[in-house]
mmCIF file of C-alpha atoms in Angstrom:
data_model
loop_
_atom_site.group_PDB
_atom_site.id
_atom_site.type_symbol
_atom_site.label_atom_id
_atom_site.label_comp_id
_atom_site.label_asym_id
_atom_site.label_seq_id
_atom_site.Cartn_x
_atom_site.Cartn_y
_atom_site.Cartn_z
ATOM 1 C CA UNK A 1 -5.113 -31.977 8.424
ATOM 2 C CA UNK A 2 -9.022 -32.128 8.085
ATOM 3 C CA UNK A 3 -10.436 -34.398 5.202
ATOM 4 C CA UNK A 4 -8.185 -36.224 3.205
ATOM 5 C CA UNK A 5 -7.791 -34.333 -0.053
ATOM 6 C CA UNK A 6 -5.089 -34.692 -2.656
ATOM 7 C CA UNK A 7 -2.445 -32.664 -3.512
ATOM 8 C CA UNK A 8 -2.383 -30.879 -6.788
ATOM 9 C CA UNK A 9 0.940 -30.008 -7.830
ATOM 10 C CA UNK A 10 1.861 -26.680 -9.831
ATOM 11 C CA UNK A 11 4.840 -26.870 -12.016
ATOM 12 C CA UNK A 12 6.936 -23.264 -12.391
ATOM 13 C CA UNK A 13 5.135 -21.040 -15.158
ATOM 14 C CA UNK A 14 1.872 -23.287 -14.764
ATOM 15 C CA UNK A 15 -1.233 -22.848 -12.443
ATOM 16 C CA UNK A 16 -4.085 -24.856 -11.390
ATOM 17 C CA UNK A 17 -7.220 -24.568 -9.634
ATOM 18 C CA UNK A 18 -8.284 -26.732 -6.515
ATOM 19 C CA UNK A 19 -11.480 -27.328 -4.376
ATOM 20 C CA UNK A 20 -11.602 -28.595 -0.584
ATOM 21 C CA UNK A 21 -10.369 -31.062 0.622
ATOM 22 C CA UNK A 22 -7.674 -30.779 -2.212
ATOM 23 C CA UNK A 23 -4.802 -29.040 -1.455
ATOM 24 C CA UNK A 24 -2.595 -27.014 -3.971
ATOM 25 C CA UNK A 25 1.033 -26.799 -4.112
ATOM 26 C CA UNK A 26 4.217 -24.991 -5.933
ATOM 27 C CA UNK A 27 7.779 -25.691 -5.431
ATOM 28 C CA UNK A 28 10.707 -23.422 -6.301
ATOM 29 C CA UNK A 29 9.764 -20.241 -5.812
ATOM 30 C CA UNK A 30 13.322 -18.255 -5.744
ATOM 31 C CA UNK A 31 12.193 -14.931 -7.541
ATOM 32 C CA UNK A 32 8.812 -16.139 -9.214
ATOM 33 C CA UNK A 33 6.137 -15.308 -7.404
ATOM 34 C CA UNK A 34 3.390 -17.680 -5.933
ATOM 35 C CA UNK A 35 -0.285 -16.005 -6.380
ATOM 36 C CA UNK A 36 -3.130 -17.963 -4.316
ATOM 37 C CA UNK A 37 -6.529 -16.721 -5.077
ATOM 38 C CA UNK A 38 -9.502 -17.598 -3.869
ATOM 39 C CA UNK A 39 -13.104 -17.724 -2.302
ATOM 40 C CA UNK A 40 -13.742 -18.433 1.261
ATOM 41 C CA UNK A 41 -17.614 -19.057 0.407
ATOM 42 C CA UNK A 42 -17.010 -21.820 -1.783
ATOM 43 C CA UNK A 43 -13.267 -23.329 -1.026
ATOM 44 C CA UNK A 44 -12.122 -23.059 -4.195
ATOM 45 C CA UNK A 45 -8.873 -21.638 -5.196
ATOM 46 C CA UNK A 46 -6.110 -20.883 -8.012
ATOM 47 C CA UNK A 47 -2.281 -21.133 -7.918
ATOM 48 C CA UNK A 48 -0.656 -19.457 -10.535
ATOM 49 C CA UNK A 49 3.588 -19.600 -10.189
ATOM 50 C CA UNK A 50 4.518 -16.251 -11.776
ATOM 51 C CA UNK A 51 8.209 -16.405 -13.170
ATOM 52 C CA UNK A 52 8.188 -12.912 -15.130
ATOM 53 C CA UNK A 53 6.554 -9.708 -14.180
ATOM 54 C CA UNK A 54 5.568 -9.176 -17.676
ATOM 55 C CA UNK A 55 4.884 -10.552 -21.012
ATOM 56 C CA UNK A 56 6.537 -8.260 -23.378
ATOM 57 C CA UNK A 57 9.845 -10.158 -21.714
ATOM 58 C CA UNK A 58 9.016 -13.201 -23.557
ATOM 59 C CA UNK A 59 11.506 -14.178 -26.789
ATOM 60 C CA UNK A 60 9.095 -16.959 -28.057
ATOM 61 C CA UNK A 61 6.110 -16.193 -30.552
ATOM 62 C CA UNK A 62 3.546 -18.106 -28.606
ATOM 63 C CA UNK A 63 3.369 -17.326 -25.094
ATOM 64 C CA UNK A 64 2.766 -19.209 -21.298
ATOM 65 C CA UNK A 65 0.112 -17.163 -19.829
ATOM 66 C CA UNK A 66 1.230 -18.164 -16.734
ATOM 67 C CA UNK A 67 4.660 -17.708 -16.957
ATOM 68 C CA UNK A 68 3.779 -13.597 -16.781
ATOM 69 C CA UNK A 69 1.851 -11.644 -13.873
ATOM 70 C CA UNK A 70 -0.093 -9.501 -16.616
ATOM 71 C CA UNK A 71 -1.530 -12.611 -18.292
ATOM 72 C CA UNK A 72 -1.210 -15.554 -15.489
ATOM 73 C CA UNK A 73 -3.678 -13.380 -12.999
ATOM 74 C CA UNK A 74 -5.794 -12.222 -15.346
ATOM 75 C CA UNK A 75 -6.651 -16.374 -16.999
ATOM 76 C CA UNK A 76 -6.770 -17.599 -13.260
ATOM 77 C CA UNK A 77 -9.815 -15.727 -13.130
ATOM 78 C CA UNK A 78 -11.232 -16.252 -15.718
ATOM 79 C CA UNK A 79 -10.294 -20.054 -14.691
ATOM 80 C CA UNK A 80 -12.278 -19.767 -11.069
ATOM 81 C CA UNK A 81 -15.152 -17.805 -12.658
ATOM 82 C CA UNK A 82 -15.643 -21.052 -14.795
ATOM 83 C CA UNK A 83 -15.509 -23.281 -11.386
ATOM 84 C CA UNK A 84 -18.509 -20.721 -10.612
ATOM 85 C CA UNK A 85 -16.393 -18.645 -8.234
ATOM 86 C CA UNK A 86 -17.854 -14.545 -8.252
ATOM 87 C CA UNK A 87 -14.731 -12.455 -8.782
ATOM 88 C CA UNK A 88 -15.909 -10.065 -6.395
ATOM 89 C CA UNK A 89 -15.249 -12.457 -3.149
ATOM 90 C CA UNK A 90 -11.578 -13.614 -4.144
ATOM 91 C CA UNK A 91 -9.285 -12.735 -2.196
ATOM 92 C CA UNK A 92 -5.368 -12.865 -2.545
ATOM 93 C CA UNK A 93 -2.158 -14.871 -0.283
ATOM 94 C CA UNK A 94 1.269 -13.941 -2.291
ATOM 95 C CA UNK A 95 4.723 -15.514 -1.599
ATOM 96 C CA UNK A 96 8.014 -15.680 -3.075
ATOM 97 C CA UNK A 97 9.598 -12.678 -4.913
ATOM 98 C CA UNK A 98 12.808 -13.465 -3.574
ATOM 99 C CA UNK A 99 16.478 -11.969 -4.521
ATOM 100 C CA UNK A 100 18.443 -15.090 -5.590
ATOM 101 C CA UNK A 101 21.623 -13.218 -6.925
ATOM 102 C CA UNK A 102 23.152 -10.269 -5.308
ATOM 103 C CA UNK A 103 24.627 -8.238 -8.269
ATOM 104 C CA UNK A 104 26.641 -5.143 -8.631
ATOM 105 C CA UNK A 105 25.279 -3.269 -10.908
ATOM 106 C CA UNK A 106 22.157 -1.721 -10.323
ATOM 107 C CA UNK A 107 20.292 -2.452 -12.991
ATOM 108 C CA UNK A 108 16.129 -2.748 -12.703
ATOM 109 C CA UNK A 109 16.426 -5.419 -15.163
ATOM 110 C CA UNK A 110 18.345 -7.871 -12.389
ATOM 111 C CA UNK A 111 15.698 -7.386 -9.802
ATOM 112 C CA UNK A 112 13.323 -10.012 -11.287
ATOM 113 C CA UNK A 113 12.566 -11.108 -7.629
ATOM 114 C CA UNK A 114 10.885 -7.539 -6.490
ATOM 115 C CA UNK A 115 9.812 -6.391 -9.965
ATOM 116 C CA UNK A 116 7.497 -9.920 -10.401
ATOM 117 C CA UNK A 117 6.022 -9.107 -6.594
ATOM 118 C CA UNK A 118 5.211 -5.469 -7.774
ATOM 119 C CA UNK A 119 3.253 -6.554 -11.251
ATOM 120 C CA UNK A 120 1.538 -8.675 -8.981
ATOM 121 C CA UNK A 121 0.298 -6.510 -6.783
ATOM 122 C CA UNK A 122 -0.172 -4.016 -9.597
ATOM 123 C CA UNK A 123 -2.731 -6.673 -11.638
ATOM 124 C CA UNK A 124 -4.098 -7.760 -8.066
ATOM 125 C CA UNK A 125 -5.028 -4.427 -7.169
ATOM 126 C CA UNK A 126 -6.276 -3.547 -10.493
ATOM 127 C CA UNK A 127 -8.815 -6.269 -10.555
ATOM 128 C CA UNK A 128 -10.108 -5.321 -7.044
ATOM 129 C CA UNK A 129 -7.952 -9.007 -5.687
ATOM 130 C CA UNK A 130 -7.575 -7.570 -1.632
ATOM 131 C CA UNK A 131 -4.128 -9.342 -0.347
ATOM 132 C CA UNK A 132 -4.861 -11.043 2.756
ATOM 133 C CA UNK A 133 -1.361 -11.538 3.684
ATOM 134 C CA UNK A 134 2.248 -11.730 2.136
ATOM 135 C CA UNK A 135 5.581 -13.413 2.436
ATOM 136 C CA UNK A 136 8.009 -12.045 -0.379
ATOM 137 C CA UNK A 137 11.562 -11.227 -0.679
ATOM 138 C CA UNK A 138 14.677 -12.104 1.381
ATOM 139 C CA UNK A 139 17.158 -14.482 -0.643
ATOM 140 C CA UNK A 140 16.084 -17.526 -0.028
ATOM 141 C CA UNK A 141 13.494 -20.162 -1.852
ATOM 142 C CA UNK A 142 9.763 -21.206 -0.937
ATOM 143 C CA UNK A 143 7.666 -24.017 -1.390
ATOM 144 C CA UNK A 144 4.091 -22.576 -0.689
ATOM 145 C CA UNK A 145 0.904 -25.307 -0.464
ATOM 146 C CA UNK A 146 -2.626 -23.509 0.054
ATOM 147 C CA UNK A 147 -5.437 -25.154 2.164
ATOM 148 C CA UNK A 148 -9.135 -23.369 0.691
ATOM 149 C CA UNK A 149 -10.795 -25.543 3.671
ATOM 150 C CA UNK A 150 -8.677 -23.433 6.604
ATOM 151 C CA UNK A 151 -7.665 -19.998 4.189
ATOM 152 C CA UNK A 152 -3.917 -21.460 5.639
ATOM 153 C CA UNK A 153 -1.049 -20.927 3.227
ATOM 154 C CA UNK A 154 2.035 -22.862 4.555
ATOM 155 C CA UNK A 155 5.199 -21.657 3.573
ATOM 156 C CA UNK A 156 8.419 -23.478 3.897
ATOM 157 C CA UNK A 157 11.685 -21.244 3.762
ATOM 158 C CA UNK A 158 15.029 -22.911 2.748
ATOM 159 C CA UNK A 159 17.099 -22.471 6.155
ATOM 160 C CA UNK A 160 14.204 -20.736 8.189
ATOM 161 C CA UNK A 161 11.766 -23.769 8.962
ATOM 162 C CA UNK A 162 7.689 -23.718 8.327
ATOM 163 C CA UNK A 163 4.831 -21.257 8.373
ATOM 164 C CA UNK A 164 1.590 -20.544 8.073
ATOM 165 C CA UNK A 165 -0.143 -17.086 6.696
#
């Protein structure tokens, strides 16, 4: 790896911003969603680990903005517009999304895994966010860490080895 940057680690429902050499990383990703934005100009990026596609689902008075894609994408910009990152030049790598439970009914409400990679694209594609590439759904679980120095965002698969998008 070039430089020797740290790792910043993003818990589930949290995000984080990062700036080369750093590295940023999120474990777990079954059905949450792993949102990478950033700017190639000045290698700085955001991680925000999406659990829910939308915060009307949450039961608690006071809400995780980045537990939901309508109000975790939205503060990550605002977040890399503070670093002095120009919302025009991000640019988007998604992963995760996957369907963790295979259930019998058919019920939209069950389908957390595709519904949270939809609002994401939804909110991406309403800011003007282009998605570079994507790696979401299947059945199995991520762990996603994004270089800003090379634009590489390696993705580890449970039972299907490494890669890089």
């Amino acid at each position: 790896m070039i430089g020797q940057g740290q790792v910043v680690k993003v818990g589930i429902a949290d995000m984080n911003t990062v700036k080369a050499p750093d590295t940023i990383r999120t474990s777990g990703l079954g059905s949450c969603v792993g949102v990478v934005l950033y700017d190639e100009r000045s290698q700085i990026a955001g991680l925000v680990h999406v659990m829910l596609p939308d915060s009307s689902l949450g039961r608690t008075e006071t809400i995780n903005i980045a537990k939901f894609a309508d109000t975790g994408i939205p503060a990550m910009i605002e977040q890399l517009k503070l670093e002095g990152v120009q919302p025009f030049r991000l640019r988007a790598k998604i992963a995760g999304g996957a369907q963790m439970f295979q259930f019998t009914s058919g019920k939209d409400t069950m389908r957390i895994g595709p519904r949270n990679v939809e609002a994401v694209k939804e909110y991406l594609k309403k800011f003007s966010i282009p998605i570079v590439a994507e790696d979401t759904g299947g059945s199995s679980g991520r762990t996603i860490e994004f270089n800003p120095m090379t634009k590489l965002l390696n993705i580890r698969t449970v039972n299907q080895g490494v890669k890089d998008i």
